[in-house]
Short mmCIF file of C-alpha atoms in Angstrom, two decimals:
data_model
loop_
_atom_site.label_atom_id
_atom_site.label_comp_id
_atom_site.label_asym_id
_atom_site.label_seq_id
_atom_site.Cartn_x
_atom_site.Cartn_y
_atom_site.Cartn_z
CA UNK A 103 21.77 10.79 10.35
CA UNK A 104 18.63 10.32 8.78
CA UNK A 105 17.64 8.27 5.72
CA UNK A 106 15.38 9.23 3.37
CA UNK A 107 14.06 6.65 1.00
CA UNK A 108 12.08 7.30 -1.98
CA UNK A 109 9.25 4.95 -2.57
CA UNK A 110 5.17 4.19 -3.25
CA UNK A 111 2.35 2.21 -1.83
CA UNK A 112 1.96 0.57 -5.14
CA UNK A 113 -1.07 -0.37 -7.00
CA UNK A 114 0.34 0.98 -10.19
CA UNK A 115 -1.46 1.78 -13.13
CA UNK A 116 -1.17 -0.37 -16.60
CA UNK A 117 1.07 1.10 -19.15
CA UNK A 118 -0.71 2.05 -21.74
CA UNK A 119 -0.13 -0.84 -24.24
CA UNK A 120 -0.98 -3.39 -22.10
CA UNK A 121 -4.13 -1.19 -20.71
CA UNK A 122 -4.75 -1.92 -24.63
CA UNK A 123 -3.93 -5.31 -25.15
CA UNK A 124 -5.21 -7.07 -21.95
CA UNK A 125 -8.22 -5.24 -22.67
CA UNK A 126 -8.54 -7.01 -25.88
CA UNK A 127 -7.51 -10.16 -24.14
CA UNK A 128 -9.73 -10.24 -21.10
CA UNK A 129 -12.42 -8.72 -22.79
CA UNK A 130 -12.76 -5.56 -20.33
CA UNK A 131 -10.86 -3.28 -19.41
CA UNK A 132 -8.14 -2.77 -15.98
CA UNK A 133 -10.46 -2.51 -13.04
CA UNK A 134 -13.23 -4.66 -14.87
CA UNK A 135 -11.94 -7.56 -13.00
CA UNK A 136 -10.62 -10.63 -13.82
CA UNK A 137 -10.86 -14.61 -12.40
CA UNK A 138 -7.24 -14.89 -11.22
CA UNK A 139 -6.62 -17.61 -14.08
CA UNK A 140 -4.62 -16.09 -16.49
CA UNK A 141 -3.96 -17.79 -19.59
CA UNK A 142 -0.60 -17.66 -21.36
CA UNK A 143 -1.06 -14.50 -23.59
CA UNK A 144 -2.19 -12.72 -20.42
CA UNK A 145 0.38 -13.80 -18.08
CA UNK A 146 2.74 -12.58 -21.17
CA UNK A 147 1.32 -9.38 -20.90
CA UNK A 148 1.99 -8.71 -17.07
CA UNK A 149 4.66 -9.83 -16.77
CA UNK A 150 6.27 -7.22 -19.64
CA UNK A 151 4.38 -4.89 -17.95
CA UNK A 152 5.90 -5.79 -14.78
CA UNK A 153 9.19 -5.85 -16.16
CA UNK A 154 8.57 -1.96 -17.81
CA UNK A 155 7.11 -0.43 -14.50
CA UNK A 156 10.45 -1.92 -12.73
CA UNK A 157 12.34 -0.72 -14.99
CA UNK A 158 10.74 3.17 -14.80
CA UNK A 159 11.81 2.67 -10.92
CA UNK A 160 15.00 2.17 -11.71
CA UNK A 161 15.50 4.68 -14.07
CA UNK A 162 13.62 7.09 -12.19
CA UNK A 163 16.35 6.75 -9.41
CA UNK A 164 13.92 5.45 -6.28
CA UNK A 165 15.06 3.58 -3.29
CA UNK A 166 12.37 0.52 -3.04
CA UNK A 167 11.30 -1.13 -6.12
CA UNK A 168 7.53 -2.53 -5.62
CA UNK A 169 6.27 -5.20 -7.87
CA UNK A 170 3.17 -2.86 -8.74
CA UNK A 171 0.15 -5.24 -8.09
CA UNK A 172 -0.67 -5.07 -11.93
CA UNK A 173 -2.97 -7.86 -11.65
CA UNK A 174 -4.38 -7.21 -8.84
CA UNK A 175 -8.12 -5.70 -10.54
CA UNK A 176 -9.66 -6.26 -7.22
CA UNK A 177 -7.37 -4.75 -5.82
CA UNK A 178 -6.80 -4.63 -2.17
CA UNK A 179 -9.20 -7.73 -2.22
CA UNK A 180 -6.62 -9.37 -4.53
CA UNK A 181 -5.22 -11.71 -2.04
CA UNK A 182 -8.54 -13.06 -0.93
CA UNK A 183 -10.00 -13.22 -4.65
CA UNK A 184 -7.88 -15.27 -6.13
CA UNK A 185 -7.78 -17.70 -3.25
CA UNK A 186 -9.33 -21.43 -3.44
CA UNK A 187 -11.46 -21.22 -0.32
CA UNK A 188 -13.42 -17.85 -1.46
CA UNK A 189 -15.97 -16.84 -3.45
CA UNK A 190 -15.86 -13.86 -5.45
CA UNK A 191 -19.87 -12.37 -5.81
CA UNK A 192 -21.34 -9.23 -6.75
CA UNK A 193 -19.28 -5.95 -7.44
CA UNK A 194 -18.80 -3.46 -4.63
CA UNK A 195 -17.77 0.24 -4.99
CA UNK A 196 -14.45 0.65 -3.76
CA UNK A 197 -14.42 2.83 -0.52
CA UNK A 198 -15.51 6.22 -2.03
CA UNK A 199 -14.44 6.70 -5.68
CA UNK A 200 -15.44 5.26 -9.29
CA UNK A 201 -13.46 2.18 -8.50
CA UNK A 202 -15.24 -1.35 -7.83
CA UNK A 203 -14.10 -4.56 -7.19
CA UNK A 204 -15.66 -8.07 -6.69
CA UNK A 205 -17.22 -9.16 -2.98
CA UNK A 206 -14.69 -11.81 -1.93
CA UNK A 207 -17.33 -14.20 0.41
CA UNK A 208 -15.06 -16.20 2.36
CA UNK A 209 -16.10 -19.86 2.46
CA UNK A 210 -13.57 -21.93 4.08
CA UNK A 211 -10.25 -21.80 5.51
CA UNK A 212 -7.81 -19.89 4.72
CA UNK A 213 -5.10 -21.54 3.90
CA UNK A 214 -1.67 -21.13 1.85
CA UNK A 215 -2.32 -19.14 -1.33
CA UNK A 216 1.59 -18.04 -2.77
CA UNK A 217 -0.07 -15.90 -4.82
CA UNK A 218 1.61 -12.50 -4.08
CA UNK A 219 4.40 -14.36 -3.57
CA UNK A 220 5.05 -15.50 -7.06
CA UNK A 221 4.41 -12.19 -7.71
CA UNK A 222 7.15 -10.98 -6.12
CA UNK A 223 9.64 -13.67 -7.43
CA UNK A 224 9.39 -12.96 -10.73
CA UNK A 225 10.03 -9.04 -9.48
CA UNK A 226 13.11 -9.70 -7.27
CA UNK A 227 14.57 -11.36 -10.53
CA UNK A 228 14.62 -7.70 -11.53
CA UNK A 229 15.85 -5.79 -8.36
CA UNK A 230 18.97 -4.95 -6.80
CA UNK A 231 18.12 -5.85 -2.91
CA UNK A 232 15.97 -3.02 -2.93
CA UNK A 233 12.16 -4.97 -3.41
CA UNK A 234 9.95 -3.18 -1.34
CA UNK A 235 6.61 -6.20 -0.96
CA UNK A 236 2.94 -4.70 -0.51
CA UNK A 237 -0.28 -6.56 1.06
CA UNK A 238 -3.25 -5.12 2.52
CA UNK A 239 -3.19 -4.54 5.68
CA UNK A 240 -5.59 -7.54 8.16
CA UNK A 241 -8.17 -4.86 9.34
CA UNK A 242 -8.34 -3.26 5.71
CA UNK A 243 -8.55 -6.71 3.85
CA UNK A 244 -11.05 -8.31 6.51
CA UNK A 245 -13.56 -5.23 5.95
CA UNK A 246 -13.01 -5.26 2.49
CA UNK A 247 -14.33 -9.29 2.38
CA UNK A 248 -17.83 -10.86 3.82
CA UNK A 249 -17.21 -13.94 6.28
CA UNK A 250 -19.56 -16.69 5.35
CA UNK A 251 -17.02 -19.36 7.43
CA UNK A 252 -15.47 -18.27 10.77
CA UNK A 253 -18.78 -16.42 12.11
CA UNK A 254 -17.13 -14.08 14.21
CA UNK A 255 -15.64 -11.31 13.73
CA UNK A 256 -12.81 -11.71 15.88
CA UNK A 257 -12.23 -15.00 14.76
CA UNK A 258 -12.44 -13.45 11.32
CA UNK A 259 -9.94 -10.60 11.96
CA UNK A 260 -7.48 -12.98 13.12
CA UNK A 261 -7.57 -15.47 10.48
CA UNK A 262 -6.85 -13.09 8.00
CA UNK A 263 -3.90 -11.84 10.32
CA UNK A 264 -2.73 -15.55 10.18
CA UNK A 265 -3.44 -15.70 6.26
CA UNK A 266 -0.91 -12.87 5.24
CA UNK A 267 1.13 -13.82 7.68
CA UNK A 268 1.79 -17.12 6.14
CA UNK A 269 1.65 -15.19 2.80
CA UNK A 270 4.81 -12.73 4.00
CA UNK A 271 6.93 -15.97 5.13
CA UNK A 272 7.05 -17.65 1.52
CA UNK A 273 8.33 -13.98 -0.18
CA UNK A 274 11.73 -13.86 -1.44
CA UNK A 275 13.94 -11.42 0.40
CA UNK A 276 12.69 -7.86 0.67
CA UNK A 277 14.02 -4.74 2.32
CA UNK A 278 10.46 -3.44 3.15
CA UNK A 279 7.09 -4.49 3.61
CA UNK A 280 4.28 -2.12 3.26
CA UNK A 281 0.68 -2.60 4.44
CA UNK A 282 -1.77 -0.52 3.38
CA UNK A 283 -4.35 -0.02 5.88
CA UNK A 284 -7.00 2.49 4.61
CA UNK A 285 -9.99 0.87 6.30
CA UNK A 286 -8.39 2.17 9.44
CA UNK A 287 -9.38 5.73 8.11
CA UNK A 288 -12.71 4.76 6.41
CA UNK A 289 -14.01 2.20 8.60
CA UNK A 290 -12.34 2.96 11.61
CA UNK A 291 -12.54 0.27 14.23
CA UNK A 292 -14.61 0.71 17.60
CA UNK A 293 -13.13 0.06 21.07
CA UNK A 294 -12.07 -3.17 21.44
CA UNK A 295 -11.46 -3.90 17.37
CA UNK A 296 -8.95 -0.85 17.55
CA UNK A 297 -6.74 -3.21 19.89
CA UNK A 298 -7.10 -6.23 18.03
CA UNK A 299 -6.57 -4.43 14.53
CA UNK A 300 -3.18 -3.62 15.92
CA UNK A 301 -2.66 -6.74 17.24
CA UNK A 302 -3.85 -8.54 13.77
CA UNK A 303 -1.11 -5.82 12.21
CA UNK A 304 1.28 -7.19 14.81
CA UNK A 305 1.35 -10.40 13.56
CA UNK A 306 1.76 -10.03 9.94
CA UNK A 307 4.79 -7.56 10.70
CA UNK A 308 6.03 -10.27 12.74
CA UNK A 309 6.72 -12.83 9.77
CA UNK A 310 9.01 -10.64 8.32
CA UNK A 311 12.87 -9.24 8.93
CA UNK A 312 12.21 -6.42 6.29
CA UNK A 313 11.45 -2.97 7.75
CA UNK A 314 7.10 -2.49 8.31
CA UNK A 315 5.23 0.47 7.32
CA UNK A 316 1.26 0.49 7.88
CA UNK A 317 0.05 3.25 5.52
CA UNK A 318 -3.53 4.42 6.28
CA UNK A 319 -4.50 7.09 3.81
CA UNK A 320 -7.90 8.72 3.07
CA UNK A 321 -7.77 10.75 6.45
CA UNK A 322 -6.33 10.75 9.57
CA UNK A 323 -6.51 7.95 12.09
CA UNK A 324 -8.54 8.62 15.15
CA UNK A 325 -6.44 9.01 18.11
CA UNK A 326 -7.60 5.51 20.06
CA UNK A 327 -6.59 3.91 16.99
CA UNK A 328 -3.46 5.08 16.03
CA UNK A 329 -2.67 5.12 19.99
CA UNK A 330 -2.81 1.41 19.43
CA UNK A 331 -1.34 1.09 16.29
CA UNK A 332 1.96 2.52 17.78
CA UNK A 333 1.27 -0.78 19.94
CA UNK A 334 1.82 -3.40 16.98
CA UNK A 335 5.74 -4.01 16.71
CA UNK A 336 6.01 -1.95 12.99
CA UNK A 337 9.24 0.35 12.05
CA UNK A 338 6.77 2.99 10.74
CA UNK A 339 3.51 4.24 10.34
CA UNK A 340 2.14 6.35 7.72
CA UNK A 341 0.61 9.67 7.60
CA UNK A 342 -1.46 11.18 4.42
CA UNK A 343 -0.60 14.58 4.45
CA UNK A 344 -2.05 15.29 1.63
CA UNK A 345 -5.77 14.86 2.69
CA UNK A 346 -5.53 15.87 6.37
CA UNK A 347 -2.48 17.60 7.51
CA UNK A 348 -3.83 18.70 11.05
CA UNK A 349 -5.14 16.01 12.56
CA UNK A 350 -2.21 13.51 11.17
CA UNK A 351 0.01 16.40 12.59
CA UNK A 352 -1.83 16.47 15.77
CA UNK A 353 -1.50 12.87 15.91
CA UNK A 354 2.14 12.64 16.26
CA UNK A 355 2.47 15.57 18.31
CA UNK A 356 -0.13 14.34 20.97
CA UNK A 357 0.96 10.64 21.10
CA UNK A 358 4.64 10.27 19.55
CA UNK A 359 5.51 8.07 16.81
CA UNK A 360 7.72 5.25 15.68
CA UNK A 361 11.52 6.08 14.91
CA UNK A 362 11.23 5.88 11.22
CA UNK A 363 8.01 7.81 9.71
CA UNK A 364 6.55 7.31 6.05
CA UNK A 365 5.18 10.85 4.22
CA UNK A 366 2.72 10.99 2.14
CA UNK A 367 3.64 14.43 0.41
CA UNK A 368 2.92 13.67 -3.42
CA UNK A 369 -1.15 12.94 -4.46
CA UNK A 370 -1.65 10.12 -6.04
CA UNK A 371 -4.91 10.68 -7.39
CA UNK A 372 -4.42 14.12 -8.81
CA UNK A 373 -2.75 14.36 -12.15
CA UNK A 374 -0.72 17.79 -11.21
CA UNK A 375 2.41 16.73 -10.80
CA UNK A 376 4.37 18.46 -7.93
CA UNK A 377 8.15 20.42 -7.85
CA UNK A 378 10.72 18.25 -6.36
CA UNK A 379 11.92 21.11 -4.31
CA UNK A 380 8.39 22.13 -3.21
CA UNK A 381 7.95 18.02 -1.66
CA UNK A 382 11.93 18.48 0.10
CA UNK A 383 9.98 22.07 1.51
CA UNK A 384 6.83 19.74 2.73
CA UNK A 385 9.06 17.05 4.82
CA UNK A 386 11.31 20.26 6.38
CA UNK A 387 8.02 21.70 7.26
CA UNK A 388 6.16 18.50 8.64
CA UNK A 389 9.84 18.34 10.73
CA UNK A 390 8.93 21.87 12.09
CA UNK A 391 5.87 20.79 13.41
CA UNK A 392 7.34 17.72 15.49
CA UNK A 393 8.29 17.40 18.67
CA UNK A 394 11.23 15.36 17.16
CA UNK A 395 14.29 16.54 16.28
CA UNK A 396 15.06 13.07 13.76
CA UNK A 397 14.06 9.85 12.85
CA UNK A 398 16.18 7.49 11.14
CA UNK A 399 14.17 6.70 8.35
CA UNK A 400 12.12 9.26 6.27
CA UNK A 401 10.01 7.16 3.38
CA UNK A 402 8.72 9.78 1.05
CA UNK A 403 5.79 8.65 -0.91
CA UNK A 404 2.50 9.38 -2.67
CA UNK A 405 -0.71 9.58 0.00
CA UNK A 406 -2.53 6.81 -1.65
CA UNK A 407 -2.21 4.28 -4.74
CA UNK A 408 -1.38 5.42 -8.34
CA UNK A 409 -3.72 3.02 -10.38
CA UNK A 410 -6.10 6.51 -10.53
CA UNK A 411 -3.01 8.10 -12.47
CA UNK A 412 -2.54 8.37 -16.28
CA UNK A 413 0.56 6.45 -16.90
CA UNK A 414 2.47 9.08 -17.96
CA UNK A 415 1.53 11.17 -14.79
CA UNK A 416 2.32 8.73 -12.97
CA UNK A 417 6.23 8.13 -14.23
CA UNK A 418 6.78 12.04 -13.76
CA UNK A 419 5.52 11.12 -10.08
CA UNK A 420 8.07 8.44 -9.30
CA UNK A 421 10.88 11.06 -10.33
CA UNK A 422 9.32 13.75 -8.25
CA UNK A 423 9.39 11.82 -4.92
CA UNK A 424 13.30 10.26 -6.23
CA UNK A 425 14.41 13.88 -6.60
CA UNK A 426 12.31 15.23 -3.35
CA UNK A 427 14.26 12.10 -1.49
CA UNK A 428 17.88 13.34 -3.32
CA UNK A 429 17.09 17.20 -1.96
CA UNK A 430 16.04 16.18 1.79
CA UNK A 431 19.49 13.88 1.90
CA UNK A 432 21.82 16.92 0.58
CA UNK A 433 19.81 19.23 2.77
CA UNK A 434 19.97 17.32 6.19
CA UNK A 435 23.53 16.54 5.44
#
């Protein structure tokens, strides 16, 4: 019987207050960017915001708790900007919205950061088993970042693979590891990087036990490239059916898929906040359209991060895809 699990990419936005108050703190506002060396009113700060967007999770009923990447004002850059051996330059518009972050110009090896991993201890002192742990993915992070060190860009590719996957083996226990992998969408890699994206994905999924879903968004994948995604040794791939339902469609249909499958079914960019109902109706209909008749995990999710949302949009979110994940289970059963 299938499994459907309720969940985000997350990136969450600031709750208000602390929108307020590390603004006042950091002199700028979330998104203005900050140095990675928090002093102790700040690190006060996230981590009761941490503790608050946990704690909507929970009370909002869904099925992996993420961490939310508060800090992370770079944002998929995060890991790489607050590391020793890197260089954060000039600002850099962030794919295609109003979002920038800061050029992270790696200058040396990349060695052992803990960063997201401290992170996520002070997070799994707040969950129930459930921790769901979120990176960039290698491809997305390595185009994201300029390579003043390695000087190639296989070289490159790989020693960011290496660098999250060291990264993933200090976490604390998590049931699920999501890598978001947008620049497989944006930028998408040409023959011969397609094949060593996936294997660059294949070795970060490999330092882990927990369940792996890559979750491109912005688009669909081009077929070559999600052909050899379905190479990399993941539990699931994701599919943003909110920006391209055909071709992410066509995509499974034409070339299979992995036996668990992550839906992105609620926006997380617009502020309209969907029916419950209306999301169970979306994953029935995407099930239609397959030449599948199950898969044993369904993650049900929002197409993209929720840092664009309003906070308060964004809490009636997380209860939309708990209740859409609550319908599908009566349903199938």
């Amino acid at each position: 019987m299938t499994e459907y699990v309720s969940t985000t990419p997350g990136l969450f936005p600031l709750p208000d207050w602390a929108k307020d108050d590390l603004s006042d703190l950091k002199g700028h506002q979330k998104g203005d960017l900050v140095s990675g060396d928090e002093g102790e009113e700040i690190t006060a700060a996230y981590e009761a915001a941490r503790e608050e967007v946990i704690g909507g999770q929970v009370e909002a009923g869904l099925d992996r708790i993420a961490e939310g990447q508060l800090r992370w004002d770079d944002m998929l850059a995060h890991p790489l900007a607050v590391h020793d051996a890197v260089d954060t330059q000039g600002i850099v518009r962030y794919y295609d919205n109003n979002n920038f972050y800061r050029d992270p110009v790696v200058q040396g090896d990349l060695d052992f950061s803990g960063d997201v991993a401290g992170e996520l201890e002070a997070a799994a002192e707040r969950t129930d088993g459930d921790l769901q742990a979120v990176l960039p993915g290698p491809f997305s992070l390595a185009d994201l970042a300029t390579d003043d060190h390695y000087g190639d860009e296989a070289d490159f590719l790989a020693a960011i693979a290496d660098f999250l996957a060291g990264e993933v083996d200090a976490f604390p226990e998590h049931e699920t590891l999501f890598l978001l992998e947008p620049s497989l969408v944006e930028s998408a890699p040409e023959d011969g990087q397609d094949e060593r994206a996936s294997d660059a994905i294949d070795r970060v999924a490999s330092a882990t036990d927990a369940d792996v879903v890559v979750q491109p968004y912005w688009g669909a994948l081009e077929e070559k490239v999600y052909a050899h995604l379905l190479d990399a040794d993941v539990d699931a791939v994701g599919f943003d059916f909110v920006t391209n339902r055909e071709d992410n469609l066509y995509n499974v249909q034409e070339y299979g898929g992995t036996d668990d499958i992550s839906l992105g079914l609620v926006d997380g960019q617009n502020t309209l906040v969907e029916d419950p109902e209306a999301v169970r109706d979306r994953v029935e209909w995407v099930y239609d359209q397959l030449p599948v008749s199950e898969f044993e995990t369904v993650y049900l999710t929002t197409n993209t991060e929720t840092f664009y949302l309003p906070y308060a949009k964004f809490e009636e979110k997380l209860a939309v895809l708990a209740e859409a994940a609550d319908l599908a289970e009566v349903k199938a059963a």
